[in-house]
XYZ file of C-alpha atoms in Angstrom:
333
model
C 0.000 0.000 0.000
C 1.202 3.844 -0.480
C 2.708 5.171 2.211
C 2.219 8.644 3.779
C 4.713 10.365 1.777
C 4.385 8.153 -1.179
C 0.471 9.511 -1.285
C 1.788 13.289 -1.152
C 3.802 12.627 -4.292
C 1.066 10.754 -6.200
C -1.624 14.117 -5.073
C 1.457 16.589 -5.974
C 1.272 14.689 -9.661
C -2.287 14.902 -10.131
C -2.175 18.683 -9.831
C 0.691 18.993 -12.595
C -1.327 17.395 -15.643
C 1.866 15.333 -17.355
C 1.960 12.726 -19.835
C 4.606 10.027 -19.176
C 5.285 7.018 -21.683
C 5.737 3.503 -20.107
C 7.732 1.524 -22.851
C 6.820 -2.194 -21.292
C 3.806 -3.198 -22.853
C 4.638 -6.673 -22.617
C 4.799 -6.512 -18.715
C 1.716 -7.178 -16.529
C 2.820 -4.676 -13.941
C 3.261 -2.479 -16.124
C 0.116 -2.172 -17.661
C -1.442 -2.419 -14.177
C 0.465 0.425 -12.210
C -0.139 2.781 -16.155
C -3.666 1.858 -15.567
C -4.036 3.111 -11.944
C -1.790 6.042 -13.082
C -4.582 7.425 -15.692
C -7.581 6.339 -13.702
C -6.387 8.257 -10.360
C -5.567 11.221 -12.612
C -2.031 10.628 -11.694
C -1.013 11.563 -15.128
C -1.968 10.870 -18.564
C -0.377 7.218 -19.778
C 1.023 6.272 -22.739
C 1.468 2.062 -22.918
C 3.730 1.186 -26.106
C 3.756 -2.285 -27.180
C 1.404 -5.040 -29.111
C -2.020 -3.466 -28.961
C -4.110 -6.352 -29.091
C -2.526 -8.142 -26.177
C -2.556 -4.954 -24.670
C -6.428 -4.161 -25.591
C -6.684 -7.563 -23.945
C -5.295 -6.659 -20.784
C -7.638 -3.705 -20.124
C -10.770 -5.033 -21.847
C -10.549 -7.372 -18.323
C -10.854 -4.292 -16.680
C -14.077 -3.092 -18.351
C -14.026 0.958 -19.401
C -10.236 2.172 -19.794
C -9.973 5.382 -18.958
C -9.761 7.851 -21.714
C -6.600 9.062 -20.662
C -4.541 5.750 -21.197
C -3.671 5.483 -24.744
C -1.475 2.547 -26.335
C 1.022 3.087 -29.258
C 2.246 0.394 -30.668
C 5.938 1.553 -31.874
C 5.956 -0.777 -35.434
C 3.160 0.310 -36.741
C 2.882 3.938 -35.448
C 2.327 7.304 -38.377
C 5.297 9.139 -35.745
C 8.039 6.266 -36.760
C 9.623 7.975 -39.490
C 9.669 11.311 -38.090
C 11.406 10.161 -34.902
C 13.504 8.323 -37.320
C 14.598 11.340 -38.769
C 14.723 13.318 -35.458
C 17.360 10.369 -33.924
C 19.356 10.144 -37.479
C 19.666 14.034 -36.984
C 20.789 13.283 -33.151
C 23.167 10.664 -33.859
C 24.397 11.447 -37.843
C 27.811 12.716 -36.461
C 28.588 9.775 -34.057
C 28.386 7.442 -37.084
C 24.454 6.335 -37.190
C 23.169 5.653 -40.869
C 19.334 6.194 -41.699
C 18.797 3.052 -41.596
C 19.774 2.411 -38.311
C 17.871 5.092 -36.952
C 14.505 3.604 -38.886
C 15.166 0.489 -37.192
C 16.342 1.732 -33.864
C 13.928 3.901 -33.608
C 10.875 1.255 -33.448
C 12.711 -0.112 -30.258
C 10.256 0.841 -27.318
C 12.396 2.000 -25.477
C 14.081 4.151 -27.937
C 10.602 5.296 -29.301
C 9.435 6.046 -25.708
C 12.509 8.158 -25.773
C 12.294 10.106 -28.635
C 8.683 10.575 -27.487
C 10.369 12.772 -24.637
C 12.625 14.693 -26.981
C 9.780 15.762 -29.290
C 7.391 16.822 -26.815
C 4.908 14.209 -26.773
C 5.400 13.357 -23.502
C 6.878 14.959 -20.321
C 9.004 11.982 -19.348
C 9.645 8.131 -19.218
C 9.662 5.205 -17.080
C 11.311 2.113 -18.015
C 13.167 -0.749 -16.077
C 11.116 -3.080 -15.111
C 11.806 -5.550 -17.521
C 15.064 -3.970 -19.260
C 18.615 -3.535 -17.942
C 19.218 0.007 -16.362
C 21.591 0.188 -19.607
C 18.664 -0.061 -21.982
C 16.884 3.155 -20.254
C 19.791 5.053 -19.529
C 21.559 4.584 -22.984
C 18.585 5.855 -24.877
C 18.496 9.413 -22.624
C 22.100 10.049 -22.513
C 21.995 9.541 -26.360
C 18.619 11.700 -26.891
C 17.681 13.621 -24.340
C 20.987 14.416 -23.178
C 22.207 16.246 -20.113
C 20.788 19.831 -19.128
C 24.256 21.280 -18.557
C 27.201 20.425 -20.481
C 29.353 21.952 -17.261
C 27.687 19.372 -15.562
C 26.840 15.515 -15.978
C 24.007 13.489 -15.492
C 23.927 10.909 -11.694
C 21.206 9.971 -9.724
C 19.240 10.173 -6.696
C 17.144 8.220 -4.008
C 14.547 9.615 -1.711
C 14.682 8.448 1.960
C 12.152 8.805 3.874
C 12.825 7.878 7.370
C 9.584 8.965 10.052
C 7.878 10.380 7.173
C 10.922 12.706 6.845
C 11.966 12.279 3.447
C 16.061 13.169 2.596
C 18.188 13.004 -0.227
C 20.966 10.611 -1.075
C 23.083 11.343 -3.999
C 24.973 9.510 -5.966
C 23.594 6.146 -4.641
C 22.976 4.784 -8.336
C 24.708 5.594 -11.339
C 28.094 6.783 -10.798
C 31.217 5.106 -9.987
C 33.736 7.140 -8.792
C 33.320 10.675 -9.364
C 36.250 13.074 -9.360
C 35.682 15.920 -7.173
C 34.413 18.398 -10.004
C 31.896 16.101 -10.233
C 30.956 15.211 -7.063
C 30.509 18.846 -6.738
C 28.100 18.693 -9.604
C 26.058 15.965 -8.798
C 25.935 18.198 -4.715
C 24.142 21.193 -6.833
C 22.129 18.858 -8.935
C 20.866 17.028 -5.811
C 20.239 20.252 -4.115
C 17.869 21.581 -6.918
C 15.850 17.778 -6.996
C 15.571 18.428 -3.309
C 13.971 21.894 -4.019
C 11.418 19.948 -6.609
C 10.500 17.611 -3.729
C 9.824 20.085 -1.204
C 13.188 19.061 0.906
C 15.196 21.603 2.403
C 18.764 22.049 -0.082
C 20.918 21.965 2.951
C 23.714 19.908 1.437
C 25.862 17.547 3.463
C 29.774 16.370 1.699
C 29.790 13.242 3.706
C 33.258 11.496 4.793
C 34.737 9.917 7.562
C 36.748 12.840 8.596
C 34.481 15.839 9.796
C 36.989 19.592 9.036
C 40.007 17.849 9.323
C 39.625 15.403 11.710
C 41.324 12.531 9.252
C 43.774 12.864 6.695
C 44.052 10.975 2.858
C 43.132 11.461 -0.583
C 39.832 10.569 -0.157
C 39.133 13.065 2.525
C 41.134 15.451 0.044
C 38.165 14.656 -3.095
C 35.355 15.785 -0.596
C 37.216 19.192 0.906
C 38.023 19.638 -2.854
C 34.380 19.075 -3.691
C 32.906 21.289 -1.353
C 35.129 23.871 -2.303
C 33.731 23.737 -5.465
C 30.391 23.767 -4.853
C 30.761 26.854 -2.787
C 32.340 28.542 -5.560
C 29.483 27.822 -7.922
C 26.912 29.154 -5.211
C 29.252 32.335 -5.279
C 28.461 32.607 -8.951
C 25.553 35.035 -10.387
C 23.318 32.207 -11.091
C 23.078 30.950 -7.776
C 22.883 34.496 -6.279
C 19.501 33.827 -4.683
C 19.668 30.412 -4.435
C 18.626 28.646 -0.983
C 21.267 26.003 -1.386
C 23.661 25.756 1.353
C 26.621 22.999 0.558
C 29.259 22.419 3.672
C 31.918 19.744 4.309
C 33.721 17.442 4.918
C 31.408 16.402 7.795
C 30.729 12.524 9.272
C 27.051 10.836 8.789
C 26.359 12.329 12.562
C 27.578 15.804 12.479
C 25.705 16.318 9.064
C 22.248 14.677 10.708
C 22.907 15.196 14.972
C 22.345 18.812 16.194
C 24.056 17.925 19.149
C 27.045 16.509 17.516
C 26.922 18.815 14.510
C 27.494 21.314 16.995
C 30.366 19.848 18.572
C 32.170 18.947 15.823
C 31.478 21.644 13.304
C 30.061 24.765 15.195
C 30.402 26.940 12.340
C 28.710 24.897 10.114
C 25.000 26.270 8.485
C 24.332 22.517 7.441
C 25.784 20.507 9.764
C 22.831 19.136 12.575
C 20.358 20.329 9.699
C 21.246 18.359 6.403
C 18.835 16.828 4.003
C 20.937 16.330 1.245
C 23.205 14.020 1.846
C 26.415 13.106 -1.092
C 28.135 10.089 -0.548
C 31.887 10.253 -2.308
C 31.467 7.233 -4.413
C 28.757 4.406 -5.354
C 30.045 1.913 -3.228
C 29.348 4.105 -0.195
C 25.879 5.105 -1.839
C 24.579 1.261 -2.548
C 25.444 0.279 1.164
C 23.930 2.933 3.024
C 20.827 2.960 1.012
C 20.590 -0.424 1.531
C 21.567 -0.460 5.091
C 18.819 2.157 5.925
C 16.234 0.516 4.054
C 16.686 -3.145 5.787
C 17.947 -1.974 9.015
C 16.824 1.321 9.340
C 13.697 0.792 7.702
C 12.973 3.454 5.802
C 11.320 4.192 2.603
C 13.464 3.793 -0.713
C 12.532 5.707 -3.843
C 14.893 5.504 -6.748
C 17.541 4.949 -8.501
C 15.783 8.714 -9.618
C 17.681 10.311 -12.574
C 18.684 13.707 -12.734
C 21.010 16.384 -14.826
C 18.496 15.397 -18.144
C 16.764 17.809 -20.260
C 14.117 15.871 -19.035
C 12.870 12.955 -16.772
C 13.726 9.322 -17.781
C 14.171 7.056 -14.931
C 14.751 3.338 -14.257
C 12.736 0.545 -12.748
C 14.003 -2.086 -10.165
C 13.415 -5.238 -12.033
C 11.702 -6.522 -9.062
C 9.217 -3.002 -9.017
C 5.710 -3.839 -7.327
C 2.879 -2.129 -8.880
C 3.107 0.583 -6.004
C 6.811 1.071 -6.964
C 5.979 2.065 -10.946
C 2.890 4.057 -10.373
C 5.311 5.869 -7.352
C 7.962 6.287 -10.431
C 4.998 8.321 -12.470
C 4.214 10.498 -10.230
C 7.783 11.110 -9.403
C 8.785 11.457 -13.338
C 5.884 14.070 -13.248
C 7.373 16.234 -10.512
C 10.514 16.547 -12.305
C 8.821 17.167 -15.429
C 7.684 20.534 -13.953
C 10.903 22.277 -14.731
């Protein structure tokens, strides 16, 4: 069942009016959690796949609702123009028209190019496709929103209905400390979009100098610049507030936040929280969702022109129709 904060996202979605394509026609939960989706007003749906085993599906149902419409990608009039739009996209990294006619009738590369000509606010794919097979597509279409900075990833935990943000728990390896500072800002403006306060946490072992090393170096580094970009006219009004190095408690304990970094404006208070690499990222999102029980949303992507994001394999219903409404908050940039 939808949780407390789950529900606030899914009535938050309902108010923004998107239209987000679900490229897994073939897969049951799919066409369950797209049907909830439109009925609840969640979003408008847009099922690609076979459309008579689709029809099927729904004609069990009785009345779909006239907001869930199926496209199936082989036999659609839009084909050839996306074809064209993706040969134009790709032409310079070697792609022939051909290829693009063909790859563009792959669901998830039509659900794609969906996104990049408008037809629909964003994407969510996954559930029965590698992360690869959704995240090649965007990189490749929709493409970062910054070429300064690159595209990572986010999860929502949401711990006593307190929801935080932990970034990059998902996507990227090993970032160098430009772009760990990158994916800080980019996490701080998803937090903004979800209502959580941008008060950005560089997380390490060492809290302002208490340990030495290079990897304590990559997070000082990092915050440094961060800073600098908050210093720059773009940010000038910005709420963000990025500080660091500082240890899990100091960012999240007033108490020790004050002890150990009493000049801090984020340490005690932080809701963004960056973790230096994935390895960190995958363990403590997975530590605090089996042992500390909280809520897990994500892998969410962020840093694209627009919203694409990945399924667990595994997804629930609950999980996909949570990814909707969650594509359709980002889609209100």
């Amino acid at each position: 069942m939808p949780t407390q904060y789950l529900n606030s996202l899914i009535e938050k979605a309902k108010t923004l009016h998107k239209t987000i394509v679900l490229p897994e026609g073939e897969d049951k939960r799919v066409l369950e959690a797209g049907y909830i989706a439109a009925a609840e007003g969640v979003a408008d749906v847009i099922v690609l796949g076979d459309e008579g085993k689709i029809e099927s599906f729904y004609a069990k149902k009785g009345t779909k609702p006239s907001n869930l419409h199926i496209i199936n990608p082989l036999k659609s009039e839009k084909s050839d123009s996306y074809a064209r739009l993706l040969y134009e996209i790709r032409k310079e990294k070697g792609m022939t028209e051909i290829e693009a006619a063909r790859t563009a009738k792959i669901n998830t590369f039509f659900g794609t190019l969906m996104v990049k000509a408008g037809d629909a606010d964003g994407m969510v794919s996954g559930a029965a496709h590698s992360t690869a097979d959704t995240v090649r597509p965007a990189l490749q279409i929709v493409k970062s929103a910054r070429k300064d900075r690159g595209v990572s990833s986010f999860f929502i935990m949401v711990s006593d209905n307190k929801p935080y943000i932990l970034s990059d728990a998902g996507l990227v390896i090993n970032p160098d400390e430009k772009e760990l500072a990158g994916i800080a800002i980019t996490a701080a403006e998803s937090a903004i979009l979800f209502g959580i306060k941008p008060n950005v946490a560089m997380l390490s072992f060492s809290t302002k100098g208490s340990a030495k090393g290079p990897e304590v170096d990559k997070v000082v580094n990092a915050t440094r610049i961060a800073q600098e970009i908050l210093a720059t006219d773009e940010y000038k009004d910005s709420p963000i507030k990025v500080d660091g190095e500082l240890q899990g408690d100091a960012a999240l304990v007033a108490q020790v936040g004050a002890k150990k970094a009493p000049d801090s404006e984020v340490a005690g208070k932080a809701e963004v929280l960056i973790v230096p690499n994935l390895d960190t990222g995958n363990i403590c999102y997975k530590l605090l969702q089996r042992l500390g029980h909280c809520e897990a949303y994500g892998p969410i992507l962020q840093g694209l022109n627009a919203p694409i994001n990945d399924l667990s394999r595994g997804a629930f219903v609950e999980d996909i129709v949570g990814a909707i409404a969650i594509t359709c908050i980002q889609a209100q940039k």
